């Protein structure tokens, strides 16, 4: 099995069986996000304490890339500081928009390396991240990839 096939398998698995799915009732940050082009809708809730992401969950519907991205994002950011999350988002966004591998290790998030070849899918992959960022910054405006 090729690396690309393994990546596709992981995206399909997380798309069908997302981890960290649900709502945190005790969340101190939350935000809805929407990708009108694809119809993806996500609701991200998280608990931040002393500048660290203690827990994070999401709910919603969307394509496999959108759901897998949210699932893997939740795994990647739990236990990280705001600054670490911001750097991870930057590196992830660079990966999906340019295909360039960042110097930092993205871990499982590297499965999205091929997304840049499909520009319409970049919004699917980045929706959860934009929603998370808006939640952390307590942005009042709606989050949309448009």
XYZ file of C-alpha atoms in Angstrom, residues 12-19 71:
9
model
C -11.990 8.058 5.134
C -11.726 6.444 8.594
C -11.859 9.789 10.440
C -14.595 10.999 8.096
C -16.799 7.984 8.855
C -15.797 7.529 12.499
C -14.770 10.949 13.817
C -13.028 11.177 17.151
C -11.414 15.025 14.049
